[in-house]
């Protein structure tokens, strides 16, 4: 299954979460890009973030963020 725009939006949002500390998160404001708001809601529904407007990455979210960073690094360092 190829990455569609929704999955790409979700991956991009996951990559925006701080990776230095488990105590840092994101707040998606109501006036953000609608695609980002929708991506945050989908990530929440999937159990990847703690709040529908961002919050913190869950354990699953941290695992996915690590994998997303590896993929991003591999594809951009060619």
N, CA, C and O atoms as a Tinker XYZ file with bonds, in Angstrom:
   312  protein
     1  N      0.846000   -1.180000    0.000000    73     2
     2  CA     0.000000    0.000000    0.000000    64     1     3
     3  C      0.888000    1.238000    0.000000    63     2     4     5
     4  O      1.674000    1.431000    0.927000    81     3
     5  N      0.777000    2.066000   -1.010000    73     3     6
     6  CA     1.593000    3.287000   -1.056000    64     5     7
     7  C      1.112000    4.310000   -0.022000    63     6     8     9
     8  O     -0.015000    4.247000    0.470000    81     7
     9  N      1.985000    5.230000    0.281000    73     7    10
    10  CA     1.609000    6.319000    1.184000    64     9    11
    11  C      0.683000    7.270000    0.438000    63    10    12    13
    12  O      1.059000    7.852000   -0.580000    81    11
    13  N     -0.532000    7.420000    0.956000    73    11    14
    14  CA    -1.433000    8.422000    0.387000    64    13    15
    15  C     -1.200000    9.736000    1.140000    63    14    16    17
    16  O     -0.358000    9.800000    2.035000    81    15
    17  N     -1.931000   10.758000    0.784000    73    15    18
    18  CA    -1.714000   12.078000    1.405000    64    17    19
    19  C     -2.008000   12.061000    2.894000    63    18    20    21
    20  O     -1.314000   12.727000    3.661000    81    19
    21  N     -3.025000   11.312000    3.324000    73    19    22
    22  CA    -3.347000   11.257000    4.750000    64    21    23
    23  C     -2.205000   10.624000    5.545000    63    22    24    25
    24  O     -1.829000   11.128000    6.603000    81    23
    25  N     -1.656000    9.527000    5.038000    73    23    26
    26  CA    -0.533000    8.886000    5.737000    64    25    27
    27  C      0.691000    9.797000    5.751000    63    26    28    29
    28  O      1.412000    9.867000    6.746000    81    27
    29  N      0.914000   10.486000    4.649000    73    27    30
    30  CA     2.037000   11.427000    4.591000    64    29    31
    31  C      1.854000   12.545000    5.607000    63    30    32    33
    32  O      2.810000   12.933000    6.279000    81    31
    33  N      0.637000   13.066000    5.727000    73    31    34
    34  CA     0.356000   14.110000    6.716000    64    33    35
    35  C      0.603000   13.583000    8.132000    63    34    36    37
    36  O      1.148000   14.298000    8.973000    81    35
    37  N      0.206000   12.342000    8.397000    73    35    38
    38  CA     0.407000   11.757000    9.716000    64    37    39
    39  C      1.891000   11.567000   10.009000    63    38    40    41
    40  O      2.354000   11.887000   11.104000    81    39
    41  N      2.634000   11.052000    9.043000    73    39    42
    42  CA     4.077000   10.869000    9.235000    64    41    43
    43  C      4.777000   12.212000    9.463000    63    42    44    45
    44  O      5.635000   12.331000   10.338000    81    43
    45  N      4.405000   13.214000    8.673000    73    43    46
    46  CA     5.012000   14.536000    8.853000    64    45    47
    47  C      4.716000   15.100000   10.236000    63    46    48    49
    48  O      5.577000   15.733000   10.847000    81    47
    49  N      3.505000   14.875000   10.731000    73    47    50
    50  CA     3.170000   15.360000   12.068000    64    49    51
    51  C      3.952000   14.600000   13.133000    63    50    52    53
    52  O      4.452000   15.209000   14.078000    81    51
    53  N      4.064000   13.295000   12.997000    73    51    54
    54  CA     4.860000   12.502000   13.947000    64    53    55
    55  C      6.291000   13.034000   14.012000    63    54    56    57
    56  O      6.877000   13.123000   15.090000    81    55
    57  N      6.846000   13.385000   12.860000    73    55    58
    58  CA     8.224000   13.885000   12.820000    64    57    59
    59  C      8.376000   15.255000   13.484000    63    58    60    61
    60  O      9.495000   15.650000   13.813000    81    59
    61  N      7.293000   15.978000   13.685000    73    59    62
    62  CA     7.360000   17.293000   14.330000    64    61    63
    63  C      7.422000   17.205000   15.861000    63    62    64    65
    64  O      7.761000   18.183000   16.528000    81    63
    65  N      7.096000   16.038000   16.411000    73    63    66
    66  CA     7.145000   15.900000   17.864000    64    65    67
    67  C      8.587000   15.936000   18.341000    63    66    68    69
    68  O      9.466000   15.361000   17.700000    81    67
    69  N      8.842000   16.612000   19.469000    73    67    70
    70  CA    10.199000   16.641000   20.022000    64    69    71
    71  C     10.644000   15.218000   20.370000    63    70    72    73
    72  O      9.870000   14.431000   20.915000    81    71
    73  N     11.898000   14.902000   20.049000    73    71    74
    74  CA    12.391000   13.558000   20.338000    64    73    75
    75  C     13.446000   13.535000   21.441000    63    74    76    77
    76  O     14.054000   12.497000   21.702000    81    75
    77  N     13.657000   14.657000   22.075000    73    75    78
    78  CA    14.679000   14.743000   23.121000    64    77    79
    79  C     14.153000   14.334000   24.498000    63    78    80    81
    80  O     14.931000   13.939000   25.366000    81    79
    81  N     12.849000   14.427000   24.697000    73    79    82
    82  CA    12.282000   14.174000   26.013000    64    81    83
    83  C     10.874000   13.601000   25.881000    63    82    84    85
    84  O     10.107000   13.996000   25.003000    81    83
    85  N     10.552000   12.674000   26.760000    73    83    86
    86  CA     9.200000   12.129000   26.801000    64    85    87
    87  C      8.218000   13.136000   27.385000    63    86    88    89
    88  O      7.005000   12.948000   27.287000    81    87
    89  N      8.723000   14.185000   27.983000    73    87    90
    90  CA     7.883000   15.178000   28.653000    64    89    91
    91  C      7.564000   16.379000   27.762000    63    90    92    93
    92  O      7.055000   17.391000   28.244000    81    91
    93  N      7.861000   16.272000   26.470000    73    91    94
    94  CA     7.554000   17.351000   25.537000    64    93    95
    95  C      6.540000   16.840000   24.511000    63    94    96    97
    96  O      6.608000   15.694000   24.067000    81    95
    97  N      5.614000   17.701000   24.150000    73    95    98
    98  CA     4.605000   17.327000   23.175000    64    97    99
    99  C      4.300000   18.475000   22.238000    63    98   100   101
   100  O      5.054000   19.444000   22.143000    81    99
   101  N      3.182000   18.347000   21.550000    73    99   102
   102  CA     2.726000   19.379000   20.613000    64   101   103
   103  C      1.280000   19.736000   20.894000    63   102   104   105
   104  O      0.497000   18.903000   21.350000    81   103
   105  N      0.941000   20.963000   20.621000    73   103   106
   106  CA    -0.442000   21.434000   20.699000    64   105   107
   107  C     -0.805000   21.922000   19.304000    63   106   108   109
   108  O     -0.197000   22.858000   18.785000    81   107
   109  N     -1.807000   21.278000   18.698000    73   107   110
   110  CA    -2.278000   21.703000   17.387000    64   109   111
   111  C     -3.439000   22.676000   17.628000    63   110   112   113
   112  O     -4.475000   22.293000   18.171000    81   111
   113  N     -3.259000   23.906000   17.227000    73   111   114
   114  CA    -4.272000   24.940000   17.466000    64   113   115
   115  C     -5.413000   24.840000   16.456000    63   114   116   117
   116  O     -5.249000   24.288000   15.368000    81   115
   117  N     -6.549000   25.373000   16.827000    73   115   118
   118  CA    -7.749000   25.295000   15.999000    64   117   119
   119  C     -7.603000   26.010000   14.661000    63   118   120   121
   120  O     -8.342000   25.723000   13.719000    81   119
   121  N     -6.653000   26.940000   14.574000    73   119   122
   122  CA    -6.463000   27.674000   13.322000    64   121   123
   123  C     -5.310000   27.115000   12.480000    63   122   124   125
   124  O     -4.865000   27.752000   11.526000    81   123
   125  N     -4.829000   25.912000   12.843000    73   123   126
   126  CA    -3.777000   25.264000   12.060000    64   125   127
   127  C     -4.352000   24.778000   10.731000    63   126   128   129
   128  O     -5.567000   24.771000   10.529000    81   127
   129  N     -3.478000   24.384000    9.853000    73   127   130
   130  CA    -3.892000   23.807000    8.569000    64   129   131
   131  C     -4.869000   22.658000    8.837000    63   130   132   133
   132  O     -4.581000   21.790000    9.661000    81   131
   133  N     -6.004000   22.638000    8.165000    73   131   134
   134  CA    -6.990000   21.570000    8.391000    64   133   135
   135  C     -6.420000   20.163000    8.202000    63   134   136   137
   136  O     -6.857000   19.227000    8.871000    81   135
   137  N     -5.456000   20.004000    7.304000    73   135   138
   138  CA    -4.838000   18.692000    7.097000    64   137   139
   139  C     -4.074000   18.248000    8.342000    63   138   140   141
   140  O     -4.059000   17.062000    8.672000    81   139
   141  N     -3.438000   19.197000    9.036000    73   139   142
   142  CA    -2.702000   18.892000   10.259000    64   141   143
   143  C     -3.675000   18.556000   11.388000    63   142   144   145
   144  O     -3.444000   17.617000   12.150000    81   143
   145  N     -4.749000   19.313000   11.495000    73   143   146
   146  CA    -5.774000   19.042000   12.515000    64   145   147
   147  C     -6.348000   17.640000   12.315000    63   146   148   149
   148  O     -6.496000   16.877000   13.270000    81   147
   149  N     -6.667000   17.313000   11.070000    73   147   150
   150  CA    -7.225000   15.998000   10.772000    64   149   151
   151  C     -6.212000   14.887000   11.045000    63   150   152   153
   152  O     -6.573000   13.825000   11.553000    81   151
   153  N     -4.957000   15.129000   10.710000    73   151   154
   154  CA    -3.913000   14.130000   10.960000    64   153   155
   155  C     -3.776000   13.871000   12.461000    63   154   156   157
   156  O     -3.624000   12.723000   12.878000    81   155
   157  N     -3.829000   14.920000   13.268000    73   155   158
   158  CA    -3.733000   14.754000   14.718000    64   157   159
   159  C     -4.898000   13.924000   15.244000    63   158   160   161
   160  O     -4.709000   13.065000   16.106000    81   159
   161  N     -6.078000   14.171000   14.741000    73   159   162
   162  CA    -7.248000   13.398000   15.174000    64   161   163
   163  C     -7.105000   11.928000   14.793000    63   162   164   165
   164  O     -7.440000   11.044000   15.582000    81   163
   165  N     -6.610000   11.666000   13.589000    73   163   166
   166  CA    -6.422000   10.271000   13.170000    64   165   167
   167  C     -5.360000    9.582000   14.025000    63   166   168   169
   168  O     -5.519000    8.421000   14.403000    81   167
   169  N     -4.272000   10.302000   14.330000    73   167   170
   170  CA    -3.229000    9.722000   15.174000    64   169   171
   171  C     -3.765000    9.415000   16.567000    63   170   172   173
   172  O     -3.399000    8.404000   17.166000    81   171
   173  N     -4.619000   10.271000   17.076000    73   171   174
   174  CA    -5.245000   10.022000   18.373000    64   173   175
   175  C     -6.134000    8.781000   18.307000    63   174   176   177
   176  O     -6.089000    7.933000   19.198000    81   175
   177  N     -6.929000    8.680000   17.267000    73   175   178
   178  CA    -7.820000    7.530000   17.105000    64   177   179
   179  C     -7.042000    6.218000   16.990000    63   178   180   181
   180  O     -7.542000    5.156000   17.359000    81   179
   181  N     -5.822000    6.303000   16.478000    73   179   182
   182  CA    -4.976000    5.113000   16.318000    64   181   183
   183  C     -4.141000    4.814000   17.565000    63   182   184   185
   184  O     -3.419000    3.818000   17.605000    81   183
   185  N     -4.240000    5.677000   18.582000    73   183   186
   186  CA    -3.485000    5.469000   19.811000    64   185   187
   187  C     -2.026000    5.875000   19.728000    63   186   188   189
   188  O     -1.193000    5.370000   20.479000    81   187
   189  N     -1.716000    6.784000   18.822000    73   187   190
   190  CA    -0.332000    7.202000   18.600000    64   189   191
   191  C      0.001000    8.472000   19.375000    63   190   192   193
   192  O      1.149000    8.679000   19.766000    81   191
   193  N     -0.998000    9.318000   19.597000    73   191   194
   194  CA    -0.824000   10.518000   20.428000    64   193   195
   195  C     -1.872000   10.497000   21.536000    63   194   196   197
   196  O     -2.881000    9.797000   21.443000    81   195
   197  N     -1.616000   11.271000   22.580000    73   195   198
   198  CA    -2.452000   11.204000   23.783000    64   197   199
   199  C     -3.699000   12.084000   23.735000    63   198   200   201
   200  O     -4.609000   11.897000   24.542000    81   199
   201  N     -3.757000   13.034000   22.811000    73   199   202
   202  CA    -4.888000   13.963000   22.730000    64   201   203
   203  C     -5.273000   14.175000   21.266000    63   202   204   205
   204  O     -4.421000   14.068000   20.384000    81   203
   205  N     -6.535000   14.472000   21.001000    73   203   206
   206  CA    -6.950000   14.723000   19.613000    64   205   207
   207  C     -6.273000   15.941000   18.980000    63   206   208   209
   208  O     -6.242000   16.070000   17.756000    81   207
   209  N     -5.737000   16.825000   19.806000    73   207   210
   210  CA    -5.040000   18.009000   19.287000    64   209   211
   211  C     -3.535000   17.912000   19.522000    63   210   212   213
   212  O     -2.853000   18.928000   19.650000    81   211
   213  N     -3.032000   16.699000   19.577000    73   211   214
   214  CA    -1.595000   16.498000   19.738000    64   213   215
   215  C     -1.259000   15.846000   21.051000    63   214   216   217
   216  O     -1.353000   14.627000   21.190000    81   215
   217  N     -0.868000   16.651000   22.015000    73   215   218
   218  CA    -0.479000   16.095000   23.312000    64   217   219
   219  C      0.903000   15.492000   23.244000    63   218   220   221
   220  O      1.847000   16.110000   22.753000    81   219
   221  N      1.009000   14.275000   23.745000    73   219   222
   222  CA     2.286000   13.568000   23.784000    64   221   223
   223  C      2.210000   12.319000   22.923000    63   222   224   225
   224  O      1.125000   11.783000   22.697000    81   223
   225  N      3.348000   11.857000   22.445000    73   223   226
   226  CA     3.387000   10.573000   21.774000    64   225   227
   227  C      3.186000    9.472000   22.801000    63   226   228   229
   228  O      3.728000    9.541000   23.904000    81   227
   229  N      2.421000    8.474000   22.450000    73   227   230
   230  CA     2.280000    7.295000   23.298000    64   229   231
   231  C      3.513000    6.413000   23.082000    63   230   232   233
   232  O      4.392000    6.757000   22.291000    81   231
   233  N      3.578000    5.293000   23.773000    73   231   234
   234  CA     4.696000    4.368000   23.548000    64   233   235
   235  C      4.755000    3.954000   22.080000    63   234   236   237
   236  O      5.829000    3.923000   21.478000    81   235
   237  N      3.598000    3.638000   21.515000    73   235   238
   238  CA     3.536000    3.306000   20.093000    64   237   239
   239  C      4.015000    4.483000   19.252000    63   238   240   241
   240  O      4.748000    4.300000   18.280000    81   239
   241  N      3.603000    5.680000   19.623000    73   239   242
   242  CA     4.023000    6.875000   18.896000    64   241   243
   243  C      5.526000    7.069000   18.920000    63   242   244   245
   244  O      6.115000    7.451000   17.909000    81   243
   245  N      6.156000    6.812000   20.057000    73   243   246
   246  CA     7.616000    6.935000   20.137000    64   245   247
   247  C      8.296000    5.923000   19.234000    63   246   248   249
   248  O      9.268000    6.251000   18.554000    81   247
   249  N      7.793000    4.695000   19.220000    73   247   250
   250  CA     8.352000    3.678000   18.328000    64   249   251
   251  C      8.219000    4.096000   16.869000    63   250   252   253
   252  O      9.167000    3.981000   16.093000    81   251
   253  N      7.040000    4.579000   16.504000    73   251   254
   254  CA     6.820000    5.010000   15.127000    64   253   255
   255  C      7.687000    6.207000   14.764000    63   254   256   257
   256  O      8.190000    6.294000   13.644000    81   255
   257  N      7.864000    7.133000   15.708000    73   255   258
   258  CA     8.699000    8.308000   15.451000    64   257   259
   259  C     10.139000    7.890000   15.162000    63   258   260   261
   260  O     10.781000    8.445000   14.271000    81   259
   261  N     10.642000    6.921000   15.909000    73   259   262
   262  CA    12.009000    6.441000   15.663000    64   261   263
   263  C     12.120000    5.850000   14.266000    63   262   264   265
   264  O     13.077000    6.134000   13.546000    81   263
   265  N     11.151000    5.034000   13.877000    73   263   266
   266  CA    11.178000    4.430000   12.546000    64   265   267
   267  C     11.031000    5.495000   11.459000    63   266   268   269
   268  O     11.715000    5.440000   10.437000    81   267
   269  N     10.153000    6.447000   11.678000    73   267   270
   270  CA     9.949000    7.518000   10.696000    64   269   271
   271  C     11.228000    8.332000   10.510000    63   270   272   273
   272  O     11.545000    8.739000    9.393000    81   271
   273  N     11.966000    8.573000   11.602000    73   271   274
   274  CA    13.219000    9.317000   11.512000    64   273   275
   275  C     14.264000    8.539000   10.721000    63   274   276   277
   276  O     15.026000    9.124000    9.951000    81   275
   277  N     14.300000    7.225000   10.908000    73   275   278
   278  CA    15.242000    6.388000   10.158000    64   277   279
   279  C     14.899000    6.425000    8.671000    63   278   280   281
   280  O     15.783000    6.577000    7.828000    81   279
   281  N     13.617000    6.287000    8.357000    73   279   282
   282  CA    13.204000    6.330000    6.953000    64   281   283
   283  C     13.518000    7.681000    6.334000    63   282   284   285
   284  O     14.047000    7.758000    5.225000    81   283
   285  N     13.190000    8.746000    7.055000    73   283   286
   286  CA    13.466000   10.090000    6.548000    64   285   287
   287  C     14.961000   10.280000    6.301000    63   286   288   289
   288  O     15.367000   10.801000    5.262000    81   287
   289  N     15.764000    9.858000    7.253000    73   287   290
   290  CA    17.212000   10.007000    7.121000    64   289   291
   291  C     17.754000    9.205000    5.948000    63   290   292   293
   292  O     18.582000    9.701000    5.185000    81   291
   293  N     17.298000    7.988000    5.803000    73   291   294
   294  CA    17.782000    7.144000    4.716000    64   293   295
   295  C     17.411000    7.704000    3.346000    63   294   296   297
   296  O     18.200000    7.628000    2.403000    81   295
   297  N     16.224000    8.259000    3.242000    73   295   298
   298  CA    15.755000    8.758000    1.954000    64   297   299
   299  C     16.303000   10.131000    1.611000    63   298   300   301
   300  O     16.328000   10.506000    0.439000    81   299
   301  N     16.742000   10.887000    2.607000    73   299   302
   302  CA    17.256000   12.232000    2.327000    64   301   303
   303  C     18.776000   12.276000    2.268000    63   302   304   305
   304  O     19.337000   13.285000    1.842000    81   303
   305  N     19.449000   11.226000    2.677000    73   303   306
   306  CA    20.908000   11.202000    2.670000    64   305   307
   307  C     21.457000   10.370000    1.524000    63   306   308   309
   308  O     22.430000    9.635000    1.690000    81   307
   309  N     20.834000   10.487000    0.369000    73   307   310
   310  CA    21.295000    9.707000   -0.785000    64   309   311
   311  C     22.195000   10.516000   -1.672000    63   310   312
   312  O     22.673000   10.013000   -2.689000    81   311
